[in-house]
Coordinates of C-alpha atoms and ligand atoms in Angstrom, one line a residue:
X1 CA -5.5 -24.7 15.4
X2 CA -2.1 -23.5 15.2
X3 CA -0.7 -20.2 16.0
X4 CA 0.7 -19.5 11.9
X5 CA -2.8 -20.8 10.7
X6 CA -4.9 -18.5 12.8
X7 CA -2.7 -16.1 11.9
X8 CA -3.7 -16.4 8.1
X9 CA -7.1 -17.0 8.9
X10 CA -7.6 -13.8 10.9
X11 CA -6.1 -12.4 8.1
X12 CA -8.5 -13.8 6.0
X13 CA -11.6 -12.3 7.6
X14 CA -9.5 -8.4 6.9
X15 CA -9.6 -9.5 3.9
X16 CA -13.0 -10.6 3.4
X17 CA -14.2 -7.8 5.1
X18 CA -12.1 -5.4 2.5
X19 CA -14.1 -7.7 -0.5
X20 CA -17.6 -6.7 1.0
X21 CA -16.4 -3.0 0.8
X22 CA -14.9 -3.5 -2.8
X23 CA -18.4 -4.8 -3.7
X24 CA -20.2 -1.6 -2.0
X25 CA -17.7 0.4 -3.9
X26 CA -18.8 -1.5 -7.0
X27 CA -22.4 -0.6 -6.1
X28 CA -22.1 3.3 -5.8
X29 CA -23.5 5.3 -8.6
X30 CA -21.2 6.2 -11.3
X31 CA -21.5 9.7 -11.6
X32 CA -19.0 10.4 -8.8
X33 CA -16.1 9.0 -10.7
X34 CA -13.4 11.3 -8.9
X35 CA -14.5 10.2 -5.7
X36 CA -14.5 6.8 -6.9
X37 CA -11.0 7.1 -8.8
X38 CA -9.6 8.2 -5.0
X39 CA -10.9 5.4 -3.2
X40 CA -10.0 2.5 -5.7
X41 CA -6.1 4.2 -5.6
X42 CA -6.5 3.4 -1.8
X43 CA -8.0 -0.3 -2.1
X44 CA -5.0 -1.0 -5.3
X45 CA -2.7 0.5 -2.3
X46 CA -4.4 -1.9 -0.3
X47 CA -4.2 -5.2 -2.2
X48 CA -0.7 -5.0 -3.3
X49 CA 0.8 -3.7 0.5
X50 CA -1.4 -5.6 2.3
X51 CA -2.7 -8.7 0.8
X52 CA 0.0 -9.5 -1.6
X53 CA 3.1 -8.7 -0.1
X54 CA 2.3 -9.1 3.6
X55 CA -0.2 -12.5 3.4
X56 CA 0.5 -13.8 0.6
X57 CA 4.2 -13.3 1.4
X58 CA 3.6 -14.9 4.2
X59 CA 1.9 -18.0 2.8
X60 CA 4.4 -18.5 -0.1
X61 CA 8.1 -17.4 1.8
X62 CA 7.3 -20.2 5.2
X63 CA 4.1 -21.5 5.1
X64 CA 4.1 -23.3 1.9
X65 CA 7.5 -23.8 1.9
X66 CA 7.0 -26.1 5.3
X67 CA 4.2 -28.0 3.9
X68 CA 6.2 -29.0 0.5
X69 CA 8.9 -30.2 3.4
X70 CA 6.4 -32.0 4.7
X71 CA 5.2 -33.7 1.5
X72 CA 2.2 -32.0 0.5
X73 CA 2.8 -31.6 -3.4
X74 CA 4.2 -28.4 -5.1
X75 CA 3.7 -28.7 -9.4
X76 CA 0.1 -30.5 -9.9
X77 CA -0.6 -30.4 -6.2
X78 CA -2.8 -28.2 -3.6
X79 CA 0.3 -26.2 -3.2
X80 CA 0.9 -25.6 -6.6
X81 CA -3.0 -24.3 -7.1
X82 CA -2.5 -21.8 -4.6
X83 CA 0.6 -20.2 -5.8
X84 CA -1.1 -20.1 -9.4
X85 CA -3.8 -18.5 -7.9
X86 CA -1.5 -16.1 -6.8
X87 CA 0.0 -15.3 -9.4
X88 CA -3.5 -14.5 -11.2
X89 CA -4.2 -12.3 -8.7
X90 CA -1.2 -10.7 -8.9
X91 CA -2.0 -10.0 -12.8
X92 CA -5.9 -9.1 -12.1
X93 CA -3.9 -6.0 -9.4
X94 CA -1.9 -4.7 -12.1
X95 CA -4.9 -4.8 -14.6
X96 CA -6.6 -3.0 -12.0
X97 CA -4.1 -0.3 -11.4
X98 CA -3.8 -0.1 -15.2
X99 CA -7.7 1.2 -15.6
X100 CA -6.9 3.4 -13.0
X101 CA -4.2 5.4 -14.2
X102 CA -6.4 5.4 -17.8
X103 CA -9.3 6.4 -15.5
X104 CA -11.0 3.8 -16.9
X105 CA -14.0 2.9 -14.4
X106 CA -15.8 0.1 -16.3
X107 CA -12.5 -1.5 -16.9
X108 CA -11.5 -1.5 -13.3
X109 CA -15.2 -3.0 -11.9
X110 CA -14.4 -5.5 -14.8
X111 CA -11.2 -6.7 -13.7
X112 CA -11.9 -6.4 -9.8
X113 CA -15.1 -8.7 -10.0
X114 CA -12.7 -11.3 -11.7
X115 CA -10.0 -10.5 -8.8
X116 CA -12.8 -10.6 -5.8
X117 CA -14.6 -13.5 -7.6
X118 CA -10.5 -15.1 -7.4
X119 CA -10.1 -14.7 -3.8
X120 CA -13.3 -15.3 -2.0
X121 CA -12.3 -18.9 -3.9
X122 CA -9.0 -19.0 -3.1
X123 CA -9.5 -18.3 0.6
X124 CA -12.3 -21.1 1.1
X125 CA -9.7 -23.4 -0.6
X126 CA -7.2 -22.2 2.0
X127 CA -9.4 -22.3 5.1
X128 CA -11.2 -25.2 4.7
X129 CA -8.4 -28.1 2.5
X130 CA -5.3 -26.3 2.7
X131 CA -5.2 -25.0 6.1
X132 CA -6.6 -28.2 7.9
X133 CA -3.5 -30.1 6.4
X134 CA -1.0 -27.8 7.8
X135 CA -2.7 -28.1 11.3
X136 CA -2.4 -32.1 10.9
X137 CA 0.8 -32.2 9.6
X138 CA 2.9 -28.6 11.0
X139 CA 3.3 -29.3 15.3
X140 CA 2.9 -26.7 17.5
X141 CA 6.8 -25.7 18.1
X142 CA 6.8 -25.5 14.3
X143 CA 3.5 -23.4 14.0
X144 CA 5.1 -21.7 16.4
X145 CA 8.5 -20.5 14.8
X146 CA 6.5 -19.9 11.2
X147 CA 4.3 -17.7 13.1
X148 CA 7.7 -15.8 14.6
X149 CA 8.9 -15.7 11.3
X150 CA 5.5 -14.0 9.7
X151 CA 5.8 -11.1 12.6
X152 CA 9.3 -10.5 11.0
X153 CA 8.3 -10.5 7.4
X154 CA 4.9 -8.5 8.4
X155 CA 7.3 -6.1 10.0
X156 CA 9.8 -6.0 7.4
X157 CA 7.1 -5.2 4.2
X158 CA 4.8 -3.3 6.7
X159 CA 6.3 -1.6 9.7
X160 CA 4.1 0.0 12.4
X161 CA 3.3 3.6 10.3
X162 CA 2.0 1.5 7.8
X163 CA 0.0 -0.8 9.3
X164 CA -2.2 2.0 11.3
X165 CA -2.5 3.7 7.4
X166 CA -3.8 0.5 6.6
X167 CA -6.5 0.4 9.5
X168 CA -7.7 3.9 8.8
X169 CA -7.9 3.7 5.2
X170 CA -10.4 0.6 5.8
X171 CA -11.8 2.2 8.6
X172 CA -12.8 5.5 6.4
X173 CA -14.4 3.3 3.7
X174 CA -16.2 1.6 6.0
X175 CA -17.7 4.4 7.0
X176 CA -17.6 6.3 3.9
X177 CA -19.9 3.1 2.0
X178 CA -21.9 2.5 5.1
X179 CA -20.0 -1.7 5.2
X180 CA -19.6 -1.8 8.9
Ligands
FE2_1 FE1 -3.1 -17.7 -0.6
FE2_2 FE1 -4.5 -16.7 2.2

């Protein structure tokens, strides 16, 4: 495995991990909206820092962009799925934030079992087709250099303040809906 691929996958298990507290979210009792209303601002905060602008940034900006070079197919192709995919998920985030700012709770579960429902998908696609063909096709040196390139983009839409907000926030909820 190379070192750009286990990057993404590592950050595919955060991510999972954040799903499996969505879902417990999902499950509390909906009398404590306020409390509710807080923590779903935090996970939006979440999805858009962390998982669309800093992985999937990553994905689309040099890992994609290497395996199109490399003749995996952009328009009707694997590629192609996975940036449409994006883009849906993109649309389900602002939905999300949407019900938020209307307080809207039922809305928001709606939307975010569509969005969790998207990427659980999405990142068995990735893992198991996608991924595989960028560890045949992407040599070391060059896993090497996208993985260089990732630590500068990471840095550049997450700097160090942000990434240990990032860890709290998902260690709190953790905690907070008992998803160790
Ligand atoms: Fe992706
Ligand atoms: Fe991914």
């Amino acid at each position: 495995m190379g070192k750009a691929t286990q990057d993404l996958r590592k950050e595919h298990k955060a991510i999972l991990h954040v799903l499996h507290i969505l879902d417990k979210m999902m499950q509390t009792d909906g009398s404590k909206a306020e409390t509710l209303l807080h923590y779903y601002n935090e996970m939006v905060y979440f999805l858009k820092i962390f998982v669309d602008k800093c992985h999937h940034g990553k994905e689309e900006n040099y890992l994609f962009k290497e395996l199109v070079i490399k003749g995996i197919q952009n328009e009707g192709g694997p590629v192609g799925v996975m940036l449409q995919e994006h883009v849906q998920g993109r649309d389900y985030i602002e939905q999300m934030s949407q019900s938020l700012d209307n307080k809207d709770l039922s809305g928001f579960n709606n939307t975010a079992m569509q969005y969790r429902d998207l990427l659980r998908r999405h990142i068995d696609k990735e893992n198991n087709v996608l991924f595989m063909m960028a560890d045949n096709l992407i040599d070391e040196q060059a896993q090497s250099l996208l993985f260089e390139q990732f630590e500068q983009h990471e840095e550049s839409v997450i700097g160090d303040g942000v990434h240990e907000k990032l860890h709290a926030m998902i260690d709190t909820w953790a905690e907070a809906f008992d998803a160790e």
